[in-house]
XYZ file of C-alpha atoms in Angstrom:
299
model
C 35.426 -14.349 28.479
C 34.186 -15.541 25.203
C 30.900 -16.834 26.759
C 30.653 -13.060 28.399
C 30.745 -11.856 25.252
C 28.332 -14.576 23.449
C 25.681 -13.453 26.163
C 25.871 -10.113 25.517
C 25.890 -10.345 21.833
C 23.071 -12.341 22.153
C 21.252 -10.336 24.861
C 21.762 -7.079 22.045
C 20.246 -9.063 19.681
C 17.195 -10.266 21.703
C 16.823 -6.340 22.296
C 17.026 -5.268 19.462
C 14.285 -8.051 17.671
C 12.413 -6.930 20.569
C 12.561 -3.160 19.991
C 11.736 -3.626 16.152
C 8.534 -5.805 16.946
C 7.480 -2.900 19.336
C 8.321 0.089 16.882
C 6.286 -1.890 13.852
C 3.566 -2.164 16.176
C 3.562 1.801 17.064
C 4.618 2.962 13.749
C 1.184 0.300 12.378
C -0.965 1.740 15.002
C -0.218 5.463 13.838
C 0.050 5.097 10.617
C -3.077 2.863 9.607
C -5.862 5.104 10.527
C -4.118 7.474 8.223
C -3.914 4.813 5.314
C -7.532 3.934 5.904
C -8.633 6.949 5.331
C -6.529 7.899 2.006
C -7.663 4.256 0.819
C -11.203 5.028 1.287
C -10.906 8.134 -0.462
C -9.389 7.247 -3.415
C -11.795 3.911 -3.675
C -15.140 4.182 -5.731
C -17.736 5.950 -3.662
C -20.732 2.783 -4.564
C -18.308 0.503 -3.621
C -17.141 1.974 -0.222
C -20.593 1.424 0.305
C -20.196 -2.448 0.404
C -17.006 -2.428 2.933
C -13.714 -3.962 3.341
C -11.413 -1.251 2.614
C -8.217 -1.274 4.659
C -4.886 -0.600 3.348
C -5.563 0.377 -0.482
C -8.839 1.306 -2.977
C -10.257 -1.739 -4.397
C -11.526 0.291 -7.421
C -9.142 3.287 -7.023
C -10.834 6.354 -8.450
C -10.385 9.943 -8.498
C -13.726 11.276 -8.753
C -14.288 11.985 -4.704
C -12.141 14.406 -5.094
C -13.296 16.149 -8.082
C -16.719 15.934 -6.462
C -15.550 18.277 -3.490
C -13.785 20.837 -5.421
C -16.637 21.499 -6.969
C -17.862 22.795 -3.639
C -17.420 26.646 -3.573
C -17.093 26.845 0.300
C -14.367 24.238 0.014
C -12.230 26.678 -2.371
C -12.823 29.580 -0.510
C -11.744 27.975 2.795
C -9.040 26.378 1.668
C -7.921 29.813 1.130
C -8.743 31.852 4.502
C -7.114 28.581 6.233
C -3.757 29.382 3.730
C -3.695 33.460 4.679
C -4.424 32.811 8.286
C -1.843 30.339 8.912
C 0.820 32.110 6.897
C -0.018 35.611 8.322
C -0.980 33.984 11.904
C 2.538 32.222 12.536
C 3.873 35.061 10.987
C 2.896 37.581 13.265
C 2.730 35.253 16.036
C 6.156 34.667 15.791
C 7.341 37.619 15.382
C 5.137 39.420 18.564
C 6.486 36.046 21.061
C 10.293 36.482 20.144
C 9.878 40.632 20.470
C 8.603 39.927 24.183
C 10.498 37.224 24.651
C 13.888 38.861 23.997
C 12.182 42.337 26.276
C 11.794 39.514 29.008
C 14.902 37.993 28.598
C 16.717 41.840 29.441
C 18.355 42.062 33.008
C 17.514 45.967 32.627
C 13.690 45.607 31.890
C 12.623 46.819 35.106
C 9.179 45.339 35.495
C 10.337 42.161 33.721
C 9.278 40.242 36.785
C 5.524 42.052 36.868
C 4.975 41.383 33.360
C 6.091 37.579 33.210
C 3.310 37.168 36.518
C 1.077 38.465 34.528
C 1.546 36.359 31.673
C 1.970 33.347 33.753
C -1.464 34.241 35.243
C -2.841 33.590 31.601
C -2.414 30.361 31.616
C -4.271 29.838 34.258
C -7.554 32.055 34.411
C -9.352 33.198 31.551
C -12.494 35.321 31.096
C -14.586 32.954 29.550
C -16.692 32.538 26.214
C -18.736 35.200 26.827
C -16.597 37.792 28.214
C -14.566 36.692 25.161
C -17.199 37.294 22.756
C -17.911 40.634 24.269
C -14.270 42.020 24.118
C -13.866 41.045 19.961
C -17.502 42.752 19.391
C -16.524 45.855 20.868
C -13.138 45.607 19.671
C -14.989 45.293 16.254
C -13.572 42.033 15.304
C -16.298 40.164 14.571
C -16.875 39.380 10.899
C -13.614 40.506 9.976
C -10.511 38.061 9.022
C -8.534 39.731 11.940
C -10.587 38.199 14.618
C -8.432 35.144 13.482
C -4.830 36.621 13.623
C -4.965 39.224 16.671
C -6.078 37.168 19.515
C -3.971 34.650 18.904
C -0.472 36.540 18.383
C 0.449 36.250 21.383
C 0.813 32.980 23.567
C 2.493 32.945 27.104
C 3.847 29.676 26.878
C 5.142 30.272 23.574
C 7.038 33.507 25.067
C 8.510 32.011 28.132
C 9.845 28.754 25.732
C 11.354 31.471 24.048
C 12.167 33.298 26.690
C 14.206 30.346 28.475
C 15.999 29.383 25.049
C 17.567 33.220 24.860
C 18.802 33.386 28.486
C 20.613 30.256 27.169
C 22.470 32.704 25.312
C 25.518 34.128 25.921
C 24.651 37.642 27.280
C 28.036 38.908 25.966
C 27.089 38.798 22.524
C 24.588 41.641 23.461
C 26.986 43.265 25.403
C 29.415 42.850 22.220
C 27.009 44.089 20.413
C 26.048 47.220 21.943
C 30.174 48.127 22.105
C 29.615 48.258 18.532
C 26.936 50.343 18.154
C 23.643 48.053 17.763
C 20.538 49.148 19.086
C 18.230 47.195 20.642
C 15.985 46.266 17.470
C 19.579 45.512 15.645
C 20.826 43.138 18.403
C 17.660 41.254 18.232
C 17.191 40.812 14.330
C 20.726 40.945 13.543
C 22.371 38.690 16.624
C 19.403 36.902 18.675
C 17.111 35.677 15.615
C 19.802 33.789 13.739
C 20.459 31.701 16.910
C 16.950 30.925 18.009
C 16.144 29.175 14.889
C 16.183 26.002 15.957
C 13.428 27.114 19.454
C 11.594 29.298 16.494
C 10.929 26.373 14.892
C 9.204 24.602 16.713
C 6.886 27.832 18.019
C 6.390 28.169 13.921
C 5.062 24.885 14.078
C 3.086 25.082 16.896
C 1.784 28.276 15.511
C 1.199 26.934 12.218
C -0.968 23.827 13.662
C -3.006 25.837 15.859
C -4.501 28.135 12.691
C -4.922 25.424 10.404
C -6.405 23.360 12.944
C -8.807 26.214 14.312
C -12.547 26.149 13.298
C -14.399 27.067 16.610
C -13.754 31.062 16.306
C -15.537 30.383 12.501
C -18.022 28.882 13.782
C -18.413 31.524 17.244
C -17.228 34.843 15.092
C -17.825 34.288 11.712
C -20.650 31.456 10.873
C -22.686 33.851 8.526
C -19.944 35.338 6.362
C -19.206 32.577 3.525
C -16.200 34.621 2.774
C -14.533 34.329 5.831
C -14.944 30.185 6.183
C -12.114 28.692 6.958
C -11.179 25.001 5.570
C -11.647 22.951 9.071
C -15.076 24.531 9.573
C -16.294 23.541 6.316
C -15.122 19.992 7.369
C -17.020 19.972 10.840
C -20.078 20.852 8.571
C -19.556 18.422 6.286
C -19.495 16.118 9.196
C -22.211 17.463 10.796
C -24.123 17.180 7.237
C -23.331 13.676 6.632
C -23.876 12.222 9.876
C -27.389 13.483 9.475
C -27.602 11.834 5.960
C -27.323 14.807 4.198
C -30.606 15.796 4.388
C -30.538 19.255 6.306
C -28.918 21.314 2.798
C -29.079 24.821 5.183
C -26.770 22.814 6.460
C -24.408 22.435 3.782
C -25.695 22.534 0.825
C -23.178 19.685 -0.506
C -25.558 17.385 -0.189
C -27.603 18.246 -3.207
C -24.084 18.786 -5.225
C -22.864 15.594 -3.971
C -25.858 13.121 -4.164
C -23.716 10.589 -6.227
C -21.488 9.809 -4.014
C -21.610 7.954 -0.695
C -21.302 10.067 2.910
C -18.616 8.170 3.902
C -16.402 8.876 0.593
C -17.028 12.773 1.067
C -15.746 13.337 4.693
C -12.891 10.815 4.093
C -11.355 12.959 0.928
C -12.438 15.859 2.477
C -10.183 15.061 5.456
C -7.044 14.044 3.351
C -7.903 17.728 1.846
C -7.544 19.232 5.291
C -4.872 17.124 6.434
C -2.240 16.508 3.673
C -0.899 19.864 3.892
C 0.298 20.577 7.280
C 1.858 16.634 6.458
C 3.801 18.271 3.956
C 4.891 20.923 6.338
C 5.714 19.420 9.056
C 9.390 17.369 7.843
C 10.750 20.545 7.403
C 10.351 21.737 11.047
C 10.432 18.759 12.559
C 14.431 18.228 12.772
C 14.371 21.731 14.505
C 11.262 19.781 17.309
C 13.405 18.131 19.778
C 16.080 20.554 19.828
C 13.937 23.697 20.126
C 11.855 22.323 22.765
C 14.756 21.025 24.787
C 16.822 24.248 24.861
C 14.167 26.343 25.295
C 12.061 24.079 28.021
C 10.671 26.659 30.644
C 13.097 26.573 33.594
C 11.563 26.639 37.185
């Protein structure tokens, strides 16, 4: 019996060694391209130049990111990026859960017509150019709305949601409505608070997507400097660097950034861009597996 138990014990602890080797690895694999990147942007610029940064600055220095701030079209898109993520999720959120909970009613009559049609989303799509042709004559183009309105709603975002309410005890609406509640009542006042956890992790998903987003800039958007968004002044930095910096129609950072080396700009330009959906992300992130597990689409 006691040699049962050795075995075991020992067989645990052979596990156990051999799950830690294997989460090290993953956790090094994810986490040093990250680390790389934050060394080489906060390592002098001439002597990034020379190589051999890994894991920390050799001569740590804070002038990259001085040098970028100085760029206007940095500032500016840092700030479109902040109002279209906070507004986006906002009202992304907010239209998903309203047709969510409509879907989720047993007396919604064409509940079944209007879920086919959003299914059918998912899978056909009008193209780029049909696309561009709706938001010009809806007037969208070279406005700030072009990034909020087509985006509010998502199908798969409704039917998670969707799926995580019919979860729910109907009789709570049914409670509800003995009482007195309206609709709109019953769904701020008794669905909301218990979808928080599969709201979550759409806010999330949400929040990525617009802070992430640069391509309807670029399509929508390329000639109005007041409308730039953070990740498409990245993808021109890229773009500019790459090339040497020599195109300044470019981006004209090139000419303010001639000091310091290509490689140091899009590096602490990307920590920039990067750092804070980081920040964000912890405080969704318990609400991830939970949210997404309730509310997976049922067949």
């Amino acid at each position: 019996m006691s040699v049962k138990a050795f075995n075991a014990t020992k067989s645990e602890k052979v596990f156990d060694i051999a799950n830690f080797i294997l989460m090290a690895m993953i956790l090094t694999v994810t986490l040093y391209p990250f680390l790389n990147v934050l060394a080489i942007s906060l390592n002098d610029s001439t002597d990034t130049v020379r190589g051999g940064i890994y894991l920390w600055p050799r001569e740590f220095t804070l002038e990259n990111y001085k040098t970028i701030f100085q760029y206007d079209g940095l500032i500016q898109g840092t700030k479109i990026s902040f109002a279209r993520t906070i507004i986006g999720t906002f009202l992304g959120l907010l239209s998903s859960s309203m047709l969510a909970y409509t879907l989720s009613r047993p007396d919604f009559k064409i509940k079944k017509f209007v879920s086919t049609f959003l299914a059918l989303t998912m899978y056909f799509s009008g193209g780029l150019i049909p696309g561009y042709i709706l938001m010009k004559d809806l007037h969208l183009i070279g406005t700030f709305w072009i990034y909020i309105l087509p985006m509010m709603v998502s199908a798969f975002n409704v039917f998670v949601i969707r799926s995580f309410i019919d979860g729910l005890p109907y009789a709570l609406q049914e409670s509800a409505k003995l009482d007195g509640a309206n609709d709109l009542t019953i769904y701020y006042k008794v669905i909301l608070p218990l979808c928080k956890p599969v709201l979550a992790t759409i806010a999330l998903f949400l929040a990525v997507g617009q802070w992430n987003a640069w391509f309807d800039t670029y399509l929508y958007n390329n000639s109005k400097p007041e409308l730039t968004t953070l990740q498409y002044e990245l993808m021109k930095v890229l773009q500019s660097t790459q090339q040497g910096g020599s195109n300044v129609n470019v981006n004209d950072m090139a000419q303010q950034m001639a000091q310091v080396s290509p490689e140091s700009i899009r590096m602490a330009i990307t920590i920039v861009v990067t750092l804070p959906i980081l920040v964000v992300y912890p405080f969704l992130q318990k609400y991830f597996v939970g949210g997404m597990t309730l509310g997976a689409v049922k067949a």
